Tab-separated table of C-alpha atoms and ligand atoms in Angstrom:
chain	number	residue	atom	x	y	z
A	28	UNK	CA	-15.826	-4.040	25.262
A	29	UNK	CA	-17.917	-6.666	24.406
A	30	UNK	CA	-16.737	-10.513	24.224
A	31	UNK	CA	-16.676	-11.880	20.585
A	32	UNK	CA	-17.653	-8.490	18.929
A	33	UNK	CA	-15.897	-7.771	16.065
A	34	UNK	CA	-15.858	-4.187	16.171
A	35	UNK	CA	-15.087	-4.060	19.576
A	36	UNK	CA	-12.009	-5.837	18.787
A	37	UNK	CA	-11.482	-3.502	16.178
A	38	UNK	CA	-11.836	-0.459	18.410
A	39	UNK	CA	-9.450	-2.243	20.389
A	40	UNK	CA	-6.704	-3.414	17.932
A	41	UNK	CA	-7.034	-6.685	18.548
A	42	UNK	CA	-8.332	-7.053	15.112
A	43	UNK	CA	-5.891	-4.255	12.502
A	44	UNK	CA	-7.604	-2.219	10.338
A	45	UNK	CA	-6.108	0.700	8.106
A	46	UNK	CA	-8.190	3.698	9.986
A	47	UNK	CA	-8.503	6.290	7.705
A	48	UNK	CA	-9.283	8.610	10.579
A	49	UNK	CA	-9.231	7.656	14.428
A	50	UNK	CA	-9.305	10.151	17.868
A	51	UNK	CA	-10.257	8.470	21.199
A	52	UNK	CA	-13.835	8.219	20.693
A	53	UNK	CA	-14.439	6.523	16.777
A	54	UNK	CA	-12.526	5.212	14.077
A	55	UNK	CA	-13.382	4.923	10.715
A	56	UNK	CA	-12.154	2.053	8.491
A	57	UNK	CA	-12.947	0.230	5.130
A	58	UNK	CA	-15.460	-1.906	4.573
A	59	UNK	CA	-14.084	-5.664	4.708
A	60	UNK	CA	-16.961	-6.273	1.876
A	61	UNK	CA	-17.326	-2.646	-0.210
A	62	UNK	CA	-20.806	-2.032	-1.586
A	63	UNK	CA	-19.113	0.971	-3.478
A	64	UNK	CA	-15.679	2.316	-4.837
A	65	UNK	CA	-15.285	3.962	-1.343
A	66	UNK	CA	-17.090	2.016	1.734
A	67	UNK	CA	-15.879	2.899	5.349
A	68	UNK	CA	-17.716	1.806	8.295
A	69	UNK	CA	-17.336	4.352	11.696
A	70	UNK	CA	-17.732	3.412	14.690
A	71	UNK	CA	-17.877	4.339	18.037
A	72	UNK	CA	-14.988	3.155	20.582
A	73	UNK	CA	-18.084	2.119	23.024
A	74	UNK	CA	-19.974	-0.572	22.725
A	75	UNK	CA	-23.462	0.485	21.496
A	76	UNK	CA	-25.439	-2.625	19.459
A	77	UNK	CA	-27.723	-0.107	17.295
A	78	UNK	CA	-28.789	2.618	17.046
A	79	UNK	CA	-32.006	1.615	19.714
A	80	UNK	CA	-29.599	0.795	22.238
A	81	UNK	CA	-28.247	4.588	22.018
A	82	UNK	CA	-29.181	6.869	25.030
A	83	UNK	CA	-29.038	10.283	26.089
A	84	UNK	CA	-26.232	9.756	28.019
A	85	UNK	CA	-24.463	8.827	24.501
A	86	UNK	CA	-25.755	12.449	23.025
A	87	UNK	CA	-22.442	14.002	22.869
A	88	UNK	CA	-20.715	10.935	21.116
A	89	UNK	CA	-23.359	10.879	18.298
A	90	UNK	CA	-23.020	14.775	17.987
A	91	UNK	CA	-19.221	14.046	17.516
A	92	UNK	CA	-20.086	11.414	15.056
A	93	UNK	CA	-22.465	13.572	13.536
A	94	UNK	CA	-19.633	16.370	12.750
A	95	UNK	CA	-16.896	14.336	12.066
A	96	UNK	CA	-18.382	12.404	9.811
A	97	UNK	CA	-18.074	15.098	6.836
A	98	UNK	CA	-13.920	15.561	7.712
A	99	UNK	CA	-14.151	11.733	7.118
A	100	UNK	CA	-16.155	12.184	3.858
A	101	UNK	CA	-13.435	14.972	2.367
A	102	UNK	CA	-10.589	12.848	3.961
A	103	UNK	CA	-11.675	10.049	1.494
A	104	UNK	CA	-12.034	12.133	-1.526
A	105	UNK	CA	-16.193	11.908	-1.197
A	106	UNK	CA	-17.235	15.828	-0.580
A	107	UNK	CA	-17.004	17.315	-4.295
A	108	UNK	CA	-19.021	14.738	-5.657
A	109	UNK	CA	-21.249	13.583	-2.008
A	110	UNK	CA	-21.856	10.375	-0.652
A	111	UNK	CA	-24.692	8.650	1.424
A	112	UNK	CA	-24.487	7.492	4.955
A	113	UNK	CA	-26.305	4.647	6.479
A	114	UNK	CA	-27.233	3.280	9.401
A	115	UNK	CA	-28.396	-0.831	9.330
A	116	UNK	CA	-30.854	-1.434	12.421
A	117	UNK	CA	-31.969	-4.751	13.118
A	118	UNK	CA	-33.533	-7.320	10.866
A	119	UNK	CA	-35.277	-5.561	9.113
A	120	UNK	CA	-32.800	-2.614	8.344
A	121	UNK	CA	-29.855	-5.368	6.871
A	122	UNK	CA	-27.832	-5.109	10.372
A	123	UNK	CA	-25.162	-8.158	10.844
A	124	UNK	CA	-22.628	-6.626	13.067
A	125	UNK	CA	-24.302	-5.844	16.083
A	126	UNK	CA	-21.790	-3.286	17.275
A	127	UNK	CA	-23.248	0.697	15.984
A	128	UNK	CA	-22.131	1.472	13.170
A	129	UNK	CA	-22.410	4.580	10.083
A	130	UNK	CA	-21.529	3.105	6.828
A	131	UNK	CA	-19.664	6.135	4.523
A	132	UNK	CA	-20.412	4.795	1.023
A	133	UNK	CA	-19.255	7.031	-2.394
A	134	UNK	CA	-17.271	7.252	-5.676
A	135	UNK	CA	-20.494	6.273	-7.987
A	136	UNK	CA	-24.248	7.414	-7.844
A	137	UNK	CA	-26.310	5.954	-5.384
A	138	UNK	CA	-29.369	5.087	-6.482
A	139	UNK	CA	-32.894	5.640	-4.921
A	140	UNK	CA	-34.884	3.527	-3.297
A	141	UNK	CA	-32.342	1.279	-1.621
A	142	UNK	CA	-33.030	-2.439	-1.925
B	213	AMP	P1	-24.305	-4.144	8.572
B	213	AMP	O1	-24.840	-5.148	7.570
B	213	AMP	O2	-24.908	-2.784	8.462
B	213	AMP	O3	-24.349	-4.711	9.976
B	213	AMP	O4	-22.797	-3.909	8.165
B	213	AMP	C1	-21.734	-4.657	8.654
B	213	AMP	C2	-20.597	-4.408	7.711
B	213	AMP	O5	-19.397	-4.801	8.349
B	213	AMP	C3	-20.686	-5.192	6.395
B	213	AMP	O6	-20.724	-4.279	5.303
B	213	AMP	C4	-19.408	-6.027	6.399
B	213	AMP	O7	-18.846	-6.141	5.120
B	213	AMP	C5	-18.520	-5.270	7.361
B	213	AMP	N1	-17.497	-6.022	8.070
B	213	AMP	C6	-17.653	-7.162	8.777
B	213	AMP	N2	-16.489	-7.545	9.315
B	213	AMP	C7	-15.576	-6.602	8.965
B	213	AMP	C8	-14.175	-6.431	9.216
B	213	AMP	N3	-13.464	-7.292	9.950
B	213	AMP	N4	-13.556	-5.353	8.687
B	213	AMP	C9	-14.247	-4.475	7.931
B	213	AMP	N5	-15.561	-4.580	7.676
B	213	AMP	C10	-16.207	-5.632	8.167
B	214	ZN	ZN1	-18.821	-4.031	20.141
């Protein structure tokens, strides 16, 4: 838990959300701000800031992401059609919340390049 980060206080229910799936490692929510019909954010229960900060020692949580993050897709009605997930690093990569975290974005086309 770190002070004054929203997701951590999200993780820890400080802040509600309406988790479309949680276990005691991640929970998956929607996007305050949806870039798409369907926009959940998951994150991890630990604090992580980005993806740079990850370490070995978080291997097995980002293998559980990796895997649950398809039963999140088909929870949300996204694996007939597919979806894109992103990950925001830094400046440069459009991050704002620095807290890890895998936007789940689908119910239209995504186009390619993003912006
Ligand atoms: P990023 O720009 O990759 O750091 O993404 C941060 C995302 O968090 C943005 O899409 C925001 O709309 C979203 N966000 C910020 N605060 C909240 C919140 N309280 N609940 C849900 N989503 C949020
Ligand atoms: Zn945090």
């Amino acid at each position: 838990m770190q002070q004054d980060c929203i997701f951590c206080k999200i993780a820890n229910k400080t802040i509600p959300v309406n988790a479309v799936y949680e276990d005691e490692q991640i929970i998956a929510f929607p996007d305050i701000n949806p870039a798409a019909p369907v926009h959940l954010l998951l994150i991890p229960k630990k604090h992580i800031a980005n993806i740079l900060e990850a370490s070995s020692e978080d291997a097995a949580l980002l293998e559980h992401i990796m895997t649950t993050i398809p039963k999140i897709a088909a929870i949300a009605g996204l694996a007939e059609d597919g979806f894109r997930t992103v990950i925001n690093t830094k400046d440069n990569g459009g991050q704002t919340v620095y807290h890890l975290h895998f936007h789940i974005l689908g119910g239209r086309f995504m186009t390619w390049p993003p912006g």
